[in-house]
């Protein structure tokens, strides 16, 4: 078993200071860097546990609080078990944060996160990987497009709204991507229905991007998040297998 060390840290960005969490193998050696993008519920104990699990496999994992402009994590108070159907006020609080995180500031932040990884003695030289969940999956795709020389692999799990009619829809950016991509779509996910999946895949094919796009049958939006009502243990373990295979090939 790999011993993992972790720490809280602050990362200067063009717009302020983002609080973040870092996990890495405790062996004194640099390891490939991974930027883990949070879901909409934010930086919290369950995401830190995911970062530590990934670090056990030989990666230095950075988890920024992408809502830092609204406060340090936890930005909103969350129950130990998150079930929005029982707590509708959670999304009422999250919606303004999501709306404020438009692509331009999000990519300014991404540049700061990648610069931190590049400067860290805990990270090997060269490109890094991203893995993102829900909101984070979209941020990972945008980061791969904005920084093609820095991202070797990007995984998105139960990510929504990747191929909409909006002018800034992520699928319109994929011709800029050089990374290998992986998409683990939830079967029951109103934010990423079959027509959007098809539109995304058509854009990826047209751009010649290396990718896998798979449907996790029976899984709901949020299936990787162990502290939520959407959690699906079987789908989560599949996500770990697919993610680790991607990074083993590319990082």
Short mmCIF file of C-alpha atoms in Angstrom, two decimals:
data_model
loop_
_atom_site.label_atom_id
_atom_site.label_comp_id
_atom_site.label_asym_id
_atom_site.label_seq_id
_atom_site.Cartn_x
_atom_site.Cartn_y
_atom_site.Cartn_z
CA UNK A 1 0.00 0.00 0.00
CA UNK A 2 1.40 3.37 -1.04
CA UNK A 3 1.59 5.84 1.83
CA UNK A 4 -0.04 9.15 0.86
CA UNK A 5 0.60 12.60 2.24
CA UNK A 6 -1.86 15.42 1.85
CA UNK A 7 -2.06 19.12 2.56
CA UNK A 8 -4.23 22.18 2.19
CA UNK A 9 -2.75 24.98 0.13
CA UNK A 10 -3.56 28.31 -1.50
CA UNK A 11 -2.95 28.98 -5.20
CA UNK A 12 -2.65 32.55 -6.49
CA UNK A 13 -4.82 33.19 -9.55
CA UNK A 14 -5.32 36.28 -11.73
CA UNK A 15 -8.52 36.93 -9.77
CA UNK A 16 -7.47 36.14 -6.20
CA UNK A 17 -6.41 33.07 -4.22
CA UNK A 18 -7.96 29.62 -4.67
CA UNK A 19 -7.90 27.27 -1.72
CA UNK A 20 -7.07 23.71 -2.73
CA UNK A 21 -6.16 20.22 -1.56
CA UNK A 22 -3.15 18.18 -2.64
CA UNK A 23 -2.46 14.47 -2.22
CA UNK A 24 0.72 12.67 -3.30
CA UNK A 25 2.72 9.50 -2.63
CA UNK A 26 5.01 9.90 0.36
CA UNK A 27 8.17 8.58 -1.29
CA UNK A 28 10.14 11.76 -1.95
CA UNK A 29 9.80 11.31 -5.72
CA UNK A 30 7.93 13.39 -8.30
CA UNK A 31 4.87 11.79 -9.89
CA UNK A 32 2.61 12.63 -12.85
CA UNK A 33 0.26 15.46 -12.01
CA UNK A 34 -3.52 15.23 -12.07
CA UNK A 35 -5.98 18.09 -11.81
CA UNK A 36 -9.16 16.74 -10.19
CA UNK A 37 -12.12 19.00 -10.88
CA UNK A 38 -14.87 18.91 -8.27
CA UNK A 39 -18.57 18.41 -8.85
CA UNK A 40 -21.04 21.20 -8.08
CA UNK A 41 -21.21 20.31 -4.38
CA UNK A 42 -17.63 21.42 -3.96
CA UNK A 43 -14.39 20.54 -2.23
CA UNK A 44 -15.30 18.32 0.74
CA UNK A 45 -14.17 15.14 2.53
CA UNK A 46 -15.44 12.71 -0.11
CA UNK A 47 -13.49 14.43 -2.88
CA UNK A 48 -10.37 14.49 -0.73
CA UNK A 49 -10.79 10.73 -0.28
CA UNK A 50 -10.96 10.34 -4.07
CA UNK A 51 -7.76 12.36 -4.44
CA UNK A 52 -5.98 10.17 -1.89
CA UNK A 53 -7.13 7.01 -3.66
CA UNK A 54 -5.78 8.31 -6.94
CA UNK A 55 -2.51 9.31 -5.26
CA UNK A 56 -2.12 5.73 -4.01
CA UNK A 57 -1.71 4.75 -7.66
CA UNK A 58 1.28 7.03 -8.12
CA UNK A 59 -0.10 10.47 -8.97
CA UNK A 60 0.17 13.93 -7.44
CA UNK A 61 -3.42 15.14 -7.32
CA UNK A 62 -4.59 18.75 -7.01
CA UNK A 63 -8.23 19.50 -6.13
CA UNK A 64 -8.99 23.24 -6.31
CA UNK A 65 -12.07 24.94 -4.91
CA UNK A 66 -13.34 26.36 -8.19
CA UNK A 67 -15.89 28.47 -6.29
CA UNK A 68 -13.16 30.30 -4.36
CA UNK A 69 -14.44 33.72 -5.45
CA UNK A 70 -17.46 33.09 -3.23
CA UNK A 71 -15.47 31.86 -0.24
CA UNK A 72 -13.22 29.11 1.02
CA UNK A 73 -14.50 25.54 1.03
CA UNK A 74 -17.04 24.53 2.12
CA UNK A 75 -18.66 27.45 0.32
CA UNK A 76 -22.12 26.26 1.36
CA UNK A 77 -23.08 24.08 4.29
CA UNK A 78 -23.71 20.48 3.23
CA UNK A 79 -25.16 17.51 5.11
CA UNK A 80 -23.06 14.36 5.50
CA UNK A 81 -25.38 12.67 3.01
CA UNK A 82 -26.47 14.91 0.14
CA UNK A 83 -29.95 14.31 -1.24
CA UNK A 84 -31.13 17.40 -3.13
CA UNK A 85 -34.64 15.97 -3.43
CA UNK A 86 -34.90 16.30 0.34
CA UNK A 87 -32.93 19.55 0.55
CA UNK A 88 -33.96 21.77 -2.41
CA UNK A 89 -32.27 24.77 -0.82
CA UNK A 90 -28.89 23.24 -1.70
CA UNK A 91 -29.35 23.87 -5.42
CA UNK A 92 -30.85 27.27 -4.69
CA UNK A 93 -27.53 28.17 -3.07
CA UNK A 94 -25.41 26.49 -5.74
CA UNK A 95 -27.09 28.00 -8.79
CA UNK A 96 -25.55 31.50 -8.46
CA UNK A 97 -22.10 29.95 -7.99
CA UNK A 98 -22.50 27.85 -11.12
CA UNK A 99 -23.77 30.78 -13.15
CA UNK A 100 -20.85 32.96 -12.06
CA UNK A 101 -18.23 30.43 -13.16
CA UNK A 102 -18.27 31.29 -16.85
CA UNK A 103 -15.66 29.86 -19.23
CA UNK A 104 -13.32 32.85 -19.30
CA UNK A 105 -12.59 33.08 -15.54
CA UNK A 106 -12.62 29.28 -15.25
CA UNK A 107 -9.81 29.02 -17.81
CA UNK A 108 -7.84 31.83 -16.16
CA UNK A 109 -8.01 29.69 -13.04
CA UNK A 110 -7.03 26.56 -14.97
CA UNK A 111 -3.86 28.29 -16.09
CA UNK A 112 -2.98 29.00 -12.46
CA UNK A 113 -3.67 25.41 -11.39
CA UNK A 114 -1.52 24.04 -14.21
CA UNK A 115 1.26 26.51 -13.41
CA UNK A 116 1.24 25.30 -9.80
CA UNK A 117 1.59 21.69 -10.90
CA UNK A 118 4.37 22.59 -13.35
CA UNK A 119 6.35 24.36 -10.62
CA UNK A 120 5.88 21.70 -7.96
CA UNK A 121 8.80 19.40 -7.08
CA UNK A 122 6.16 16.75 -6.38
CA UNK A 123 5.18 16.62 -10.08
CA UNK A 124 7.15 15.14 -12.96
CA UNK A 125 7.93 17.27 -16.00
CA UNK A 126 5.54 17.09 -18.91
CA UNK A 127 1.79 17.12 -19.50
CA UNK A 128 -0.75 16.25 -16.82
CA UNK A 129 -4.15 14.59 -16.68
CA UNK A 130 -7.53 15.82 -15.57
CA UNK A 131 -10.51 14.00 -14.17
CA UNK A 132 -13.76 15.82 -13.56
CA UNK A 133 -17.20 15.07 -12.19
CA UNK A 134 -20.46 16.77 -13.15
CA UNK A 135 -19.42 20.43 -13.52
CA UNK A 136 -15.81 19.26 -13.29
CA UNK A 137 -16.12 17.12 -16.39
CA UNK A 138 -17.04 20.17 -18.42
CA UNK A 139 -14.14 22.12 -16.89
CA UNK A 140 -11.78 19.30 -17.82
CA UNK A 141 -12.85 19.36 -21.47
CA UNK A 142 -12.48 23.14 -21.59
CA UNK A 143 -9.03 22.89 -19.98
CA UNK A 144 -7.89 20.29 -22.51
CA UNK A 145 -8.98 22.66 -25.30
CA UNK A 146 -7.48 25.79 -23.74
CA UNK A 147 -4.14 24.18 -22.83
CA UNK A 148 -3.52 21.42 -25.38
CA UNK A 149 0.22 21.41 -24.74
CA UNK A 150 -0.35 20.80 -21.01
CA UNK A 151 -3.09 18.13 -20.96
CA UNK A 152 -2.30 14.56 -22.05
CA UNK A 153 -5.54 12.97 -20.85
CA UNK A 154 -8.92 14.20 -19.68
CA UNK A 155 -11.71 12.11 -18.19
CA UNK A 156 -15.27 13.31 -17.61
CA UNK A 157 -17.75 11.34 -15.53
CA UNK A 158 -21.48 12.16 -15.44
CA UNK A 159 -20.68 15.52 -17.02
CA UNK A 160 -23.64 17.50 -18.32
CA UNK A 161 -24.30 20.02 -21.08
CA UNK A 162 -21.25 19.09 -23.14
CA UNK A 163 -23.01 19.51 -26.49
CA UNK A 164 -25.71 22.18 -26.38
CA UNK A 165 -26.82 24.83 -28.87
CA UNK A 166 -24.89 27.51 -26.98
CA UNK A 167 -22.12 29.30 -28.87
CA UNK A 168 -19.63 28.39 -26.14
CA UNK A 169 -20.72 24.75 -25.81
CA UNK A 170 -17.71 22.53 -25.00
CA UNK A 171 -18.21 20.33 -28.06
CA UNK A 172 -17.40 23.30 -30.27
CA UNK A 173 -13.87 23.40 -28.80
CA UNK A 174 -12.76 19.82 -29.33
CA UNK A 175 -10.81 20.53 -32.53
CA UNK A 176 -8.23 22.23 -30.29
CA UNK A 177 -7.68 19.13 -28.14
CA UNK A 178 -4.63 16.88 -28.46
CA UNK A 179 -5.28 14.86 -25.28
CA UNK A 180 -6.90 11.46 -25.15
CA UNK A 181 -10.40 11.77 -23.69
CA UNK A 182 -12.68 9.44 -21.78
CA UNK A 183 -16.39 10.01 -21.14
CA UNK A 184 -18.38 7.93 -18.66
CA UNK A 185 -21.97 9.04 -19.25
CA UNK A 186 -24.73 8.25 -16.77
CA UNK A 187 -27.62 6.34 -18.28
CA UNK A 188 -30.15 8.40 -16.30
CA UNK A 189 -28.90 11.96 -16.74
CA UNK A 190 -31.20 14.68 -18.01
CA UNK A 191 -28.22 17.03 -18.34
CA UNK A 192 -26.58 14.77 -20.96
CA UNK A 193 -29.29 12.94 -22.93
CA UNK A 194 -28.67 10.65 -25.88
CA UNK A 195 -28.90 13.42 -28.49
CA UNK A 196 -26.17 15.41 -26.74
CA UNK A 197 -23.96 12.34 -26.46
CA UNK A 198 -24.37 11.75 -30.20
CA UNK A 199 -23.60 15.39 -31.00
CA UNK A 200 -20.48 15.26 -28.81
CA UNK A 201 -19.25 12.06 -30.45
CA UNK A 202 -19.83 13.50 -33.94
CA UNK A 203 -17.75 16.56 -33.04
CA UNK A 204 -14.96 14.38 -31.61
CA UNK A 205 -14.95 12.17 -34.71
CA UNK A 206 -14.83 15.17 -37.03
CA UNK A 207 -11.90 16.63 -35.07
CA UNK A 208 -9.98 13.34 -35.04
CA UNK A 209 -9.75 13.30 -31.23
CA UNK A 210 -8.73 10.04 -29.54
CA UNK A 211 -11.56 9.19 -27.17
CA UNK A 212 -13.84 6.62 -25.61
CA UNK A 213 -17.45 7.50 -24.87
CA UNK A 214 -19.33 4.93 -22.82
CA UNK A 215 -22.73 4.69 -21.20
CA UNK A 216 -22.90 3.45 -17.61
CA UNK A 217 -26.20 1.62 -17.79
CA UNK A 218 -28.49 2.10 -14.83
CA UNK A 219 -26.32 4.85 -13.34
CA UNK A 220 -27.62 8.28 -12.39
CA UNK A 221 -26.01 11.69 -12.62
CA UNK A 222 -23.51 11.80 -9.74
CA UNK A 223 -22.86 8.06 -9.57
CA UNK A 224 -19.23 8.48 -8.43
CA UNK A 225 -19.99 10.64 -5.41
CA UNK A 226 -20.12 8.46 -2.31
CA UNK A 227 -21.75 11.07 -0.08
CA UNK A 228 -24.78 11.61 -2.34
CA UNK A 229 -28.08 9.88 -3.01
CA UNK A 230 -26.96 9.25 -6.62
CA UNK A 231 -24.00 7.07 -5.61
CA UNK A 232 -23.72 3.72 -7.38
CA UNK A 233 -20.92 1.55 -5.97
CA UNK A 234 -20.70 -0.71 -9.01
CA UNK A 235 -20.56 2.20 -11.45
CA UNK A 236 -18.04 3.96 -9.23
CA UNK A 237 -15.67 0.99 -9.30
CA UNK A 238 -16.00 0.87 -13.08
CA UNK A 239 -15.12 4.56 -13.16
CA UNK A 240 -11.92 3.85 -11.23
CA UNK A 241 -10.93 1.07 -13.64
CA UNK A 242 -11.55 3.26 -16.69
CA UNK A 243 -9.80 6.27 -15.19
CA UNK A 244 -6.69 4.36 -14.12
CA UNK A 245 -6.45 2.65 -17.52
CA UNK A 246 -6.58 6.06 -19.24
CA UNK A 247 -3.85 7.53 -17.05
CA UNK A 248 -1.67 4.40 -17.33
CA UNK A 249 -1.74 4.80 -21.13
CA UNK A 250 -1.10 8.51 -21.24
CA UNK A 251 0.77 9.84 -18.20
#
